[in-house]
Amino acid sequence: MSAPRTLLDKIWQAHAVLTRPDGATLLWIDRHLIHEGSFHAFGMLDHAGRGPHRPELTFAVADHYVPSHSRAQPIGDPEVAGMVQQLHDNAMRHGIDFAGLDDPRQGIVHVAAPEQGLSLPGLTIVCGDSHTATHGAFGALAFGIGASEVAHVLATQTLWQRQPRSLRISLSGHLGAHVTAKDAILAIIARIGAGGAAGHVIEYAGTAVRALGMEARMTLCNMSIEAGARAGMVAPDETTFAWLAGRPRLPADFDAAVAAWRRLPSDDDARFDREVALDAATIAPTVTWGTSPETALPVTATVPDPAAEPDAGRRERLRQQLDYMGVVPGGRLEGLRVDRVFIGSCTNGRLSDLRAAAAVLRGHRAAIPGLVVPGSVPVKRTAEAEGLDRIFRDAGLTWGEPGCSMCVGMNGDLVRPGERCAATSNRNFPGRQGPGARTHLMSPAMAAAAALRGAITDVRTLGGAQ
Amino acid sequence: MMTPFITVRGTVGVLDRANIDTDQIIPARFLRKPRSAGYHNFLFADTPSLRAAASQAAVLVAGENFGCGSSREGAVYALVDAGIRCVIAPSFGDIFLGNAAQNGLLAITTPAATAFAATWRDGDEVTVDLLAQTIRSADGTTQPFAVDAFRRRCLLEGLDDVGLTLQHAAEIAAFEVRDAVDRAWARPPAIDQANRSSTPSGVTP
């Protein structure tokens, strides 16, 4: 009898090329996803006279800098255009599969790679992007790395890592009506803090997690980094296998793969270094008020008042955030006026997210402007086939082309200084959506409700009276 | 190549707040710049109070979870190019720690950072000795610190990580042979050439 193992243990051990006496493991990397930000890494390779070791395990897709407006026109800003061009050039000269602006697979890397069947249970997946934990939804070990590590993976298809500690977060019971995976992950981050899972890989478990579809599981795992976690993962099950079946890049012998994947879930008696438990039924539609995702509260709550905070350091921190956000201490979240909405991103730019937002907006006009950006070309095409684009356009919102867009603003989609944005993305950091931008994170349905009313709104109160 | 790190004696910058994320360290709009553009110009570009504290410093002391958020290595480039050799904090973002190690920036995780942040003043002179693993404050008191042994060696010797790994090329090759049998399903099938894009259309030539 071998010792009981976690999902993380099993993946780790299957990928260990060697372990140094100091405990660091050289891990084999199954999939390397790259985007425009890889230019530093290719520069390092060129400088050292090296090339990629296994280019066929690398997938390049343009997402961070691609325009949201029509692609009939060239990218105006030559520096932005150059970023997409460089990715193309680097991919082509090294024989790396590349999905550019005219490719039917193009999209945000964390939406596009799963759609292609590149993200599978039991794999190690890395990308020079902190939201790589998204792919953990399939039961993979997926994490973000920096440019030097991107160069290391390109050159060796391996990475030196120490095995992170394990943290199981169990969501018992069931999420309520209009409460989504986004609300759950925001509530989790609020509970454990923005650095609460540092040095850990989270395994999300429990009945409420098992009940989630794959897109919702991706939303959940996506924001693991906002709790400081190295990665987040959900054990693969029938939901996973059914979602994967028929994807383009699956292994030839899919049944054999599924048989191997069934052995991946953590053993019943496996021990985790830490455990956190939440009752899903206690989670409400959740909104952030400050400049860290940990400032998430039920929409029905009031924002903190620094006067009630006894610790001087924390009091100052609250004051700084309230000042930046232009929020009244002790004020209600509900009813807070919003200037614009952004629906999209690697967190909430998938078909189910767009459907949820469209269900709220159907037949109504938004009170404020907004941008809806599908996560990929396949998401966009399916949404259009279902008429979702018409619902958004009829509501007065802009329907964009797939990419990271206003989550990070690298393509020029910026929230103006002082503007308040209801966003389905993942970060409310100061200046994240543009200098001086004020971001409130929430689910797609909640962002749609904010668009309708021009204010933060509890989507549960809209009912038939929208 | 990175500058080997042994001892840094330099002035302090106090960034007394938690969760200083990499978007604050370097806003996204600068990430398209080549390294030759001088990343020090972008350090804390939209946060004047942090920029002022860091402007003359070689050693920064910060609150918990420093460098959280985006994986952008540009955050470390901005610090290093601005002359920062060491950041001391109670905790760091995991990816930031990896990026720091790759670029000769010493990140010291110590609970003593909280006391340093409370007592040190911008411009104080401190000494960080990586050989002895000590931090000497301006008042002469000395505090030991712990650091990952391998990262310490890389910092001291300025080692090339990829070069070190390639010394294990035979072990990697043996793993690949073994793994192709054990996990045949883990290799993706060849790409359908008809489905590939050949040109980044919409891009100005």
XYZ file of C-alpha atoms in Angstrom:
671
model
C 0.000 0.000 0.000
C 1.433 3.350 -0.990
C 0.714 6.457 1.073
C -2.484 8.302 0.159
C -1.796 11.123 -2.279
C -3.448 14.347 -3.326
C -4.147 15.289 -6.941
C -1.181 17.665 -6.617
C 1.108 14.863 -5.346
C 0.162 12.625 -8.256
C 0.801 15.254 -10.917
C 3.998 16.391 -9.237
C 5.472 12.902 -9.007
C 4.586 12.072 -12.610
C 6.506 15.149 -13.819
C 9.626 15.015 -11.643
C 12.653 14.666 -13.906
C 14.966 14.857 -10.896
C 15.046 16.336 -7.409
C 18.081 18.226 -6.112
C 19.481 17.614 -2.643
C 18.070 21.023 -1.600
C 14.558 19.797 -2.442
C 13.960 21.643 -5.715
C 12.430 19.485 -8.439
C 13.024 19.784 -12.154
C 9.461 19.479 -13.474
C 8.577 18.422 -17.000
C 6.159 20.869 -18.614
C 3.466 19.381 -20.881
C 2.054 22.582 -22.349
C 3.598 26.016 -22.672
C 1.185 28.788 -23.619
C 2.640 32.077 -24.807
C 1.276 35.496 -25.749
C 2.731 38.848 -26.818
C 4.514 39.314 -23.481
C 6.928 36.523 -24.449
C 9.142 38.931 -26.410
C 11.537 39.366 -23.473
C 11.964 35.579 -23.240
C 12.676 35.167 -26.954
C 15.198 37.996 -26.617
C 16.939 36.072 -23.825
C 17.046 32.918 -25.960
C 18.495 34.850 -28.888
C 21.066 36.459 -26.614
C 22.197 33.048 -25.368
C 22.042 31.472 -28.852
C 19.396 28.949 -27.782
C 16.169 27.717 -29.351
C 13.030 25.957 -28.134
C 13.512 22.341 -27.064
C 9.972 21.126 -27.832
C 8.203 23.751 -29.969
C 5.328 21.323 -30.621
C 4.352 21.626 -26.935
C 4.081 25.408 -27.206
C 0.941 27.274 -28.300
C 1.098 30.989 -29.114
C -1.960 33.208 -29.212
C -2.330 36.969 -29.495
C -4.587 38.316 -26.752
C -3.163 41.088 -24.548
C -2.684 43.720 -27.274
C -5.332 42.810 -29.836
C -7.941 45.474 -30.674
C -11.552 45.118 -29.572
C -12.764 47.145 -32.534
C -13.261 45.683 -35.995
C -10.278 43.837 -37.414
C -10.965 45.104 -40.918
C -8.654 47.992 -40.032
C -4.979 47.573 -39.098
C -3.932 48.278 -35.502
C -3.361 52.031 -35.361
C -0.656 52.280 -32.700
C 2.588 50.983 -34.253
C 3.963 49.921 -30.840
C 0.834 47.838 -30.126
C 0.850 46.407 -33.664
C 4.512 45.551 -33.184
C 3.701 43.415 -30.149
C 1.405 41.139 -32.191
C 3.873 41.127 -35.087
C 6.760 40.100 -32.803
C 4.772 37.163 -31.427
C 3.991 36.071 -34.976
C 7.634 36.389 -36.044
C 8.997 34.543 -33.008
C 6.454 31.733 -33.416
C 7.097 31.354 -37.140
C 10.888 31.233 -36.949
C 10.760 28.600 -34.185
C 7.974 26.448 -35.674
C 5.493 27.251 -32.903
C 1.745 26.969 -33.537
C 0.399 30.538 -33.629
C -3.163 31.850 -33.504
C -3.180 35.424 -34.760
C -5.902 37.936 -35.470
C -7.240 36.065 -38.502
C -7.240 32.642 -36.834
C -10.562 30.962 -35.959
C -8.976 29.732 -32.698
C -7.815 33.173 -31.491
C -8.869 34.378 -28.087
C -7.635 34.971 -24.577
C -5.057 32.241 -23.985
C -6.970 30.919 -20.954
C -10.144 30.629 -23.019
C -8.612 29.468 -26.304
C -6.296 26.697 -25.055
C -9.063 24.775 -23.254
C -11.325 25.141 -26.309
C -8.659 23.483 -28.442
C -8.370 20.558 -26.030
C -4.842 21.582 -25.057
C -5.665 21.823 -21.352
C -6.163 18.321 -19.996
C -6.311 16.560 -16.634
C -2.977 15.560 -15.164
C -0.873 17.949 -17.252
C 1.582 20.615 -16.146
C 0.700 23.837 -17.948
C 2.593 27.118 -17.665
C 2.217 30.542 -19.218
C 3.791 33.918 -18.613
C 0.521 35.087 -17.151
C -0.650 34.894 -13.568
C -4.144 33.708 -14.496
C -2.791 30.406 -15.824
C -4.365 28.722 -12.792
C -7.539 28.788 -14.935
C -6.488 25.488 -16.556
C -6.479 23.836 -13.132
C -10.242 23.514 -13.667
C -9.424 20.373 -15.683
C -7.373 18.826 -12.899
C -4.069 20.107 -14.310
C -1.264 21.781 -12.384
C -1.224 25.156 -14.126
C 0.587 28.256 -12.958
C 1.940 31.608 -14.082
C 5.644 32.281 -14.572
C 7.883 35.260 -15.379
C 9.801 36.006 -18.557
C 13.062 34.336 -17.449
C 11.115 31.191 -16.608
C 9.383 31.382 -20.006
C 12.854 31.391 -21.568
C 13.814 28.430 -19.355
C 10.760 26.414 -20.406
C 11.304 27.232 -24.071
C 14.936 26.118 -23.858
C 14.453 22.990 -21.732
C 10.686 22.187 -21.501
C 11.274 22.025 -17.738
C 11.164 24.305 -14.723
C 12.770 24.198 -11.265
C 10.093 24.302 -8.592
C 9.591 23.355 -4.979
C 6.393 21.453 -4.333
C 3.935 23.974 -2.883
C 1.901 23.140 0.203
C -1.630 21.890 -0.340
C -4.796 23.735 0.684
C -8.206 22.179 0.249
C -11.109 24.613 0.092
C -14.390 22.762 0.506
C -17.616 24.398 -0.593
C -20.438 22.392 0.920
C -24.104 22.701 0.042
C -25.263 24.585 -3.031
C -24.934 28.103 -4.393
C -28.168 30.098 -4.308
C -30.054 31.567 -7.262
C -28.002 34.181 -9.168
C -24.906 33.238 -7.135
C -22.062 32.085 -9.362
C -18.502 30.768 -9.260
C -17.347 34.406 -9.418
C -19.222 35.202 -6.214
C -17.771 32.064 -4.628
C -14.151 32.886 -5.459
C -14.576 36.517 -4.346
C -16.042 35.279 -1.055
C -13.134 32.839 -0.662
C -10.541 35.575 -1.273
C -12.318 37.860 1.207
C -12.205 35.036 3.735
C -8.521 34.050 3.427
C -7.025 37.329 2.145
C -5.094 38.432 -0.948
C -2.002 36.615 0.328
C -3.907 33.936 2.196
C -2.914 31.041 -0.045
C 0.691 32.123 -0.755
C 2.962 29.122 -1.198
C -0.029 26.804 -1.658
C -1.866 25.048 -4.432
C -5.607 25.140 -3.776
C -7.793 22.142 -4.512
C -11.434 23.218 -4.681
C -13.745 20.462 -3.500
C -17.218 19.859 -2.100
C -20.718 19.436 -3.465
C -21.015 23.028 -4.698
C -17.811 22.646 -6.743
C -18.866 19.259 -8.167
C -22.102 20.876 -9.335
C -20.259 23.544 -11.357
C -19.864 23.265 -15.125
C -16.388 23.521 -16.662
C -16.671 27.219 -17.477
C -17.614 28.004 -13.881
C -14.740 25.839 -12.633
C -12.404 27.881 -14.834
C -13.739 31.078 -13.254
C -13.128 29.616 -9.800
C -9.551 28.470 -10.523
C -8.730 31.619 -12.518
C -8.725 33.883 -9.468
C -6.651 31.561 -7.239
C -3.736 33.941 -7.787
C -5.807 36.751 -6.235
C -5.616 34.774 -2.997
C -1.862 34.444 -3.555
C -2.041 30.751 -4.522
C 0.497 29.216 -6.869
C -2.348 27.374 -8.581
C -5.923 26.228 -8.155
C -7.376 22.935 -9.276
C -10.542 20.848 -9.410
C -10.324 17.061 -9.646
C -11.486 15.778 -13.047
C -14.824 13.976 -13.248
C -17.546 13.111 -15.775
C -18.271 16.834 -16.260
C -14.634 17.320 -17.321
C -14.525 14.365 -19.705
C -17.840 15.295 -21.337
C -16.673 18.896 -21.897
C -13.422 17.713 -23.469
C -14.904 15.084 -25.789
C -14.610 16.138 -29.423
C -12.090 18.987 -28.914
C -9.530 19.330 -31.743
C -6.228 18.593 -29.966
C -7.188 15.600 -27.828
C -4.947 12.543 -27.593
C -5.648 9.983 -30.330
C -6.685 7.384 -27.769
C -9.149 9.463 -25.757
C -10.574 6.477 -23.877
C -7.134 5.476 -22.628
C -6.572 9.056 -21.501
C -9.886 9.107 -19.624
C -8.933 5.841 -17.937
C -5.686 7.454 -16.743
C -7.480 10.614 -15.651
C -9.902 8.642 -13.479
C -6.952 7.752 -11.251
C -6.025 11.405 -10.641
C -8.446 12.611 -7.943
C -6.998 12.902 -4.440
C -7.207 9.667 -2.465
C -10.004 9.663 0.098
C -7.596 9.673 3.031
C -5.050 12.073 1.493
C -3.876 14.771 3.900
C -3.796 18.467 3.010
C -1.470 20.946 4.720
C -4.435 23.253 5.294
C -8.204 23.016 5.052
C -10.790 25.778 4.703
C -14.522 25.096 4.613
C -17.370 27.348 3.477
C -21.093 26.752 3.195
C -22.050 27.732 -0.362
C -25.536 28.713 0.747
C -24.102 31.608 2.788
C -22.564 33.248 -0.302
C -24.464 36.215 -1.754
C -23.839 38.076 -5.022
C -20.481 39.624 -4.167
C -18.836 42.927 -5.104
C -15.468 44.485 -4.258
C -15.331 47.992 -2.819
C -11.546 48.634 -2.630
C -8.305 48.155 -4.537
C -7.610 44.528 -3.660
C -9.828 41.553 -4.531
C -9.891 40.733 -0.805
C -12.193 43.732 -0.306
C -15.148 41.660 -1.495
C -18.472 41.918 0.334
C -22.047 40.750 -0.185
C -23.818 43.339 -2.367
C -26.170 43.987 0.544
C -23.301 45.068 2.834
C -21.898 48.467 3.734
C -18.253 49.363 3.089
C -15.978 49.563 6.138
C -15.570 52.740 8.159
C -11.943 53.392 9.134
C -13.168 55.086 12.313
C -14.273 51.673 13.561
C -10.860 50.072 12.871
C -8.684 49.966 16.025
C -5.404 49.071 14.268
C -3.643 52.193 12.944
C -2.022 50.435 9.978
C -5.246 48.808 8.834
C -7.124 52.079 9.410
C -4.723 53.901 7.087
C -4.977 51.127 4.496
C -8.801 51.362 4.543
C -8.630 55.132 4.212
C -6.259 54.946 1.213
C -8.552 52.506 -0.576
C -11.737 54.460 0.153
C -10.055 57.664 -1.058
C -8.867 56.051 -4.275
C -12.273 54.495 -4.910
C -14.222 57.629 -3.990
C -16.462 55.592 -1.701
C -18.088 57.018 1.438
C -16.943 55.224 4.621
C -19.767 53.094 5.977
C -21.836 53.661 2.826
C -23.972 51.032 1.118
C -22.590 49.183 -1.889
C -26.020 48.836 -3.438
C -26.983 52.004 -5.259
C -23.392 53.202 -5.725
C -23.400 55.016 -9.069
C -21.375 53.364 -11.861
C -20.153 55.054 -15.067
C -19.412 52.052 -17.259
C -19.436 48.272 -17.418
C -16.941 45.782 -18.786
C -18.077 42.202 -19.447
C -15.343 39.817 -20.560
C -11.806 38.639 -19.565
C -10.222 35.249 -18.860
C -12.332 35.166 -15.696
C -15.768 35.745 -17.207
C -15.542 35.933 -21.001
C -17.012 32.519 -21.862
C -20.346 31.623 -23.409
C -22.117 30.900 -20.110
C -20.956 34.290 -18.798
C -22.332 36.111 -21.835
C -25.598 34.175 -21.577
C -25.971 35.169 -17.918
C -25.390 38.843 -18.708
C -27.693 38.744 -21.740
C -30.479 37.129 -19.693
C -30.508 40.208 -17.440
C -30.288 42.718 -20.306
C -32.712 41.089 -22.769
C -35.252 43.624 -23.958
C -33.827 46.491 -21.895
C -31.637 49.539 -22.409
C -28.529 50.024 -20.308
C -28.357 53.281 -18.394
C -24.602 53.598 -18.947
C -22.101 52.709 -21.680
C -20.334 49.391 -21.647
C -18.108 46.995 -23.508
C -18.812 43.287 -23.954
C -15.804 41.300 -25.173
C -16.118 37.566 -25.874
C -13.164 35.495 -24.699
C -12.442 33.893 -28.079
C -13.541 33.659 -31.684
C -15.487 30.426 -31.004
C -17.260 32.126 -28.067
C -18.039 35.128 -30.272
C -19.420 33.019 -33.130
C -21.596 30.906 -30.881
C -22.867 33.966 -29.011
C -23.774 35.613 -32.307
C -25.531 32.457 -33.512
C -27.627 32.638 -30.337
C -28.363 36.344 -30.875
C -26.571 37.468 -27.724
C -24.715 40.208 -29.600
C -28.079 41.735 -30.598
C -29.231 41.770 -26.987
C -26.092 43.640 -25.938
C -26.231 46.028 -28.882
C -29.943 46.684 -28.399
C -29.151 47.510 -24.791
C -26.688 50.115 -26.035
C -23.498 48.244 -25.187
C -20.535 47.760 -27.537
C -19.872 44.228 -28.824
C -16.128 43.728 -29.255
C -13.597 41.386 -30.807
C -11.964 38.710 -28.598
C -9.036 39.602 -26.327
C -7.993 40.777 -22.872
C -9.316 44.264 -23.605
C -10.379 46.457 -20.695
C -9.308 44.022 -17.979
C -5.760 45.288 -18.394
C -6.088 48.032 -21.013
C -2.967 47.149 -22.989
C -4.839 47.488 -26.296
C -6.008 50.986 -25.374
C -9.433 50.019 -23.946
C -9.192 52.147 -20.801
C -11.516 53.341 -18.081
C -11.064 57.096 -17.706
C -9.516 58.624 -14.582
C -12.069 58.829 -11.782
C -14.619 56.712 -13.656
C -16.277 53.856 -11.798
C -16.447 50.569 -13.714
C -18.479 47.467 -12.902
C -16.194 44.756 -14.261
C -16.348 40.976 -14.598
C -12.549 40.810 -14.685
C -10.193 39.780 -11.893
C -8.264 42.776 -10.565
C -9.342 46.032 -8.990
C -5.786 47.251 -8.367
C -5.156 51.008 -8.549
C -4.726 51.937 -12.207
C -5.377 48.403 -13.448
C -8.030 49.493 -15.962
C -6.265 52.823 -16.578
C -4.730 55.567 -14.430
C -7.248 56.640 -11.782
C -9.821 54.021 -12.844
C -12.121 52.680 -10.090
C -12.969 49.017 -10.552
C -15.673 47.002 -8.798
C -15.378 43.274 -9.467
C -18.544 41.193 -9.805
C -20.239 38.433 -11.804
C -21.570 38.901 -15.357
C -25.206 38.964 -14.179
C -24.318 41.576 -11.541
C -22.438 43.682 -14.125
C -25.475 43.489 -16.407
C -27.690 44.587 -13.505
C -25.314 47.506 -12.873
C -25.587 48.430 -16.555
C -29.383 48.451 -16.367
C -29.576 50.682 -13.321
C -26.354 52.676 -13.713
C -25.568 51.643 -10.171
C -24.461 48.609 -8.205
C -27.586 46.468 -8.019
C -28.470 43.170 -6.389
C -29.430 41.088 -9.410
C -31.786 39.092 -7.172
C -33.990 42.167 -6.706
C -34.594 42.723 -10.428
C -37.070 39.853 -10.681
C -39.746 40.434 -13.315
C -39.645 44.171 -12.746
C -36.420 44.759 -14.681
C 23.997 38.782 -17.085
C 22.938 39.613 -13.567
C 25.309 41.360 -11.160
C 26.558 38.987 -8.441
C 25.229 39.994 -5.055
C 27.346 39.863 -1.915
C 26.760 42.887 0.245
C 24.702 45.979 -0.335
C 25.186 49.075 1.761
C 22.689 51.644 0.728
C 19.830 53.908 1.568
C 16.387 52.709 2.501
C 13.013 53.427 0.980
C 10.006 52.652 3.183
C 6.869 51.525 1.342
C 4.655 51.092 4.353
C 1.626 49.405 2.868
C 0.398 45.888 2.142
C -0.472 44.316 -1.225
C 1.734 46.519 -3.427
C 0.887 44.762 -6.678
C 2.933 44.557 -9.846
C 0.434 46.805 -11.690
C 1.489 49.542 -9.266
C 5.189 48.703 -9.564
C 4.940 49.043 -13.352
C 1.665 49.996 -15.060
C 0.702 47.787 -18.012
C 1.202 50.426 -20.684
C 4.991 50.261 -20.242
C 5.295 46.502 -20.696
C 5.640 46.809 -24.462
C 8.859 48.806 -24.046
C 12.207 47.155 -24.745
C 14.502 46.806 -21.745
C 16.802 49.373 -23.357
C 14.091 52.021 -22.806
C 15.225 52.186 -19.169
C 12.649 50.500 -16.978
C 13.574 52.756 -14.033
C 11.521 55.420 -15.796
C 8.386 53.333 -15.255
C 8.839 52.371 -11.609
C 5.706 53.304 -9.610
C 4.850 55.631 -12.518
C 1.255 56.238 -11.346
C 1.907 56.164 -7.595
C 3.935 59.285 -6.729
C 4.228 58.515 -3.008
C 5.843 55.119 -3.660
C 7.975 56.569 -6.442
C 9.316 59.240 -4.092
C 10.152 56.693 -1.382
C 11.969 54.447 -3.842
C 13.744 57.158 -5.808
C 17.041 57.222 -3.914
C 16.883 53.763 -2.387
C 18.940 50.601 -2.823
C 16.932 48.667 -0.234
C 13.132 48.752 0.040
C 11.090 47.638 3.014
C 7.413 46.965 2.324
C 4.221 45.535 3.789
C 2.930 42.028 3.303
C 2.247 40.402 -0.085
C 4.659 42.672 -1.988
C 4.652 41.983 -5.735
C 1.292 40.219 -5.760
C -0.769 40.032 -8.934
C 0.471 39.941 -12.502
C 3.446 37.745 -13.426
C 5.099 40.635 -15.315
C 8.860 40.390 -14.889
C 8.916 44.062 -15.903
C 8.163 44.825 -12.243
C 11.538 43.370 -11.285
C 13.261 45.076 -14.238
C 11.867 48.424 -13.054
C 13.185 47.879 -9.522
C 16.590 46.591 -10.646
C 17.047 49.318 -13.260
C 16.201 51.911 -10.609
C 19.082 50.626 -8.497
C 17.062 48.570 -6.026
C 19.134 45.545 -4.963
C 17.016 44.188 -2.134
C 13.359 44.215 -1.028
C 12.433 43.205 2.522
C 8.819 42.290 3.341
C 6.828 39.985 5.638
C 5.619 38.096 2.516
C 5.772 38.271 -1.280
C 3.773 37.150 -4.280
C 5.133 33.728 -5.327
C 5.741 34.652 -8.977
C 7.498 37.873 -7.978
C 9.897 35.847 -5.809
C 10.820 33.677 -8.790
C 11.296 36.702 -11.043
C 13.447 38.471 -8.438
C 15.754 35.473 -8.119
C 16.202 35.369 -11.894
C 17.375 38.964 -11.996
C 19.723 39.294 -9.045
C 17.191 41.080 -6.844
C 17.371 39.767 -3.277
C 13.872 39.379 -1.797
C 14.033 38.782 1.950
C 10.936 37.343 3.605
C 11.046 38.159 7.313
C 8.527 39.115 9.997
C 11.114 41.726 11.098
C 10.058 43.762 8.055
C 7.105 45.116 10.036
C 9.427 46.552 12.688
C 11.805 47.885 10.028
C 8.938 49.647 8.272
C 7.924 51.241 11.570
C 11.401 52.403 12.620
C 13.395 52.972 9.431
C 13.180 56.310 7.644
C 13.680 57.032 3.946
C 17.384 57.692 3.425
C 18.639 55.669 6.422
C 21.727 53.673 5.563
C 21.482 49.898 6.045
C 23.716 46.981 5.125
C 22.408 43.694 3.747
C 25.055 40.962 3.794
C 24.079 37.866 1.814
C 27.171 35.896 2.836
C 26.505 36.409 6.543
C 22.701 36.587 5.972
C 22.306 39.665 8.155
C 20.583 43.036 7.913
C 22.252 45.883 9.831
C 20.008 48.852 10.583
C 21.230 52.446 10.791
C 21.208 52.197 14.606
C 23.759 49.373 14.415
C 21.438 46.528 15.408
C 21.773 43.358 13.351
C 19.017 40.974 12.327
C 19.638 37.557 10.720
C 17.534 36.408 7.781
C 16.874 33.108 6.027
C 17.112 32.609 2.274
C 16.660 29.659 -0.070
C 20.091 28.015 -0.382
C 19.966 27.604 -4.147
C 18.741 31.142 -4.778
C 21.497 32.400 -2.466
C 24.105 30.555 -4.498
C 22.698 31.894 -7.779
C 22.762 35.430 -6.395
C 26.286 35.124 -5.047
C 27.665 33.574 -8.222
C 25.362 35.164 -10.827
C 24.558 31.714 -12.265
C 22.747 31.109 -15.548
C 19.697 29.041 -14.683
C 19.185 27.597 -18.181
C 22.863 26.699 -18.442
C 22.646 24.804 -15.146
C 19.571 22.912 -16.276
C 21.142 21.948 -19.586
C 23.785 20.104 -17.566
C 20.896 17.685 -16.878
C 20.082 17.214 -20.589
C 20.649 13.453 -20.384
C 18.233 13.102 -17.469
C 15.635 15.174 -19.326
C 16.050 13.001 -22.422
C 15.660 9.814 -20.331
C 12.519 11.249 -18.742
C 11.054 11.992 -22.166
C 11.620 8.429 -23.369
C 10.053 6.965 -20.231
C 7.172 9.457 -20.178
C 6.250 8.897 -23.834
C 5.342 5.345 -22.788
C 3.881 6.041 -19.337
C 1.750 8.971 -20.480
C 1.355 8.562 -24.220
C -1.879 10.576 -23.954
C -0.020 13.669 -22.726
C 1.403 14.517 -26.187
C -0.927 16.528 -28.410
C -1.535 15.260 -31.948
C 0.110 17.249 -34.730
C -1.672 20.415 -35.689
C -4.001 20.544 -38.635
C -2.021 22.735 -41.028
C -5.180 23.979 -42.735
C -6.278 25.464 -39.435
C -3.151 27.581 -38.921
C -2.876 31.261 -39.499
C -0.019 32.327 -41.688
C -0.098 36.069 -41.322
C -1.072 38.331 -38.463
C -3.650 40.139 -40.573
C -4.772 43.507 -39.342
C -1.228 44.293 -38.332
C 0.554 47.203 -39.910
C 3.533 45.810 -41.827
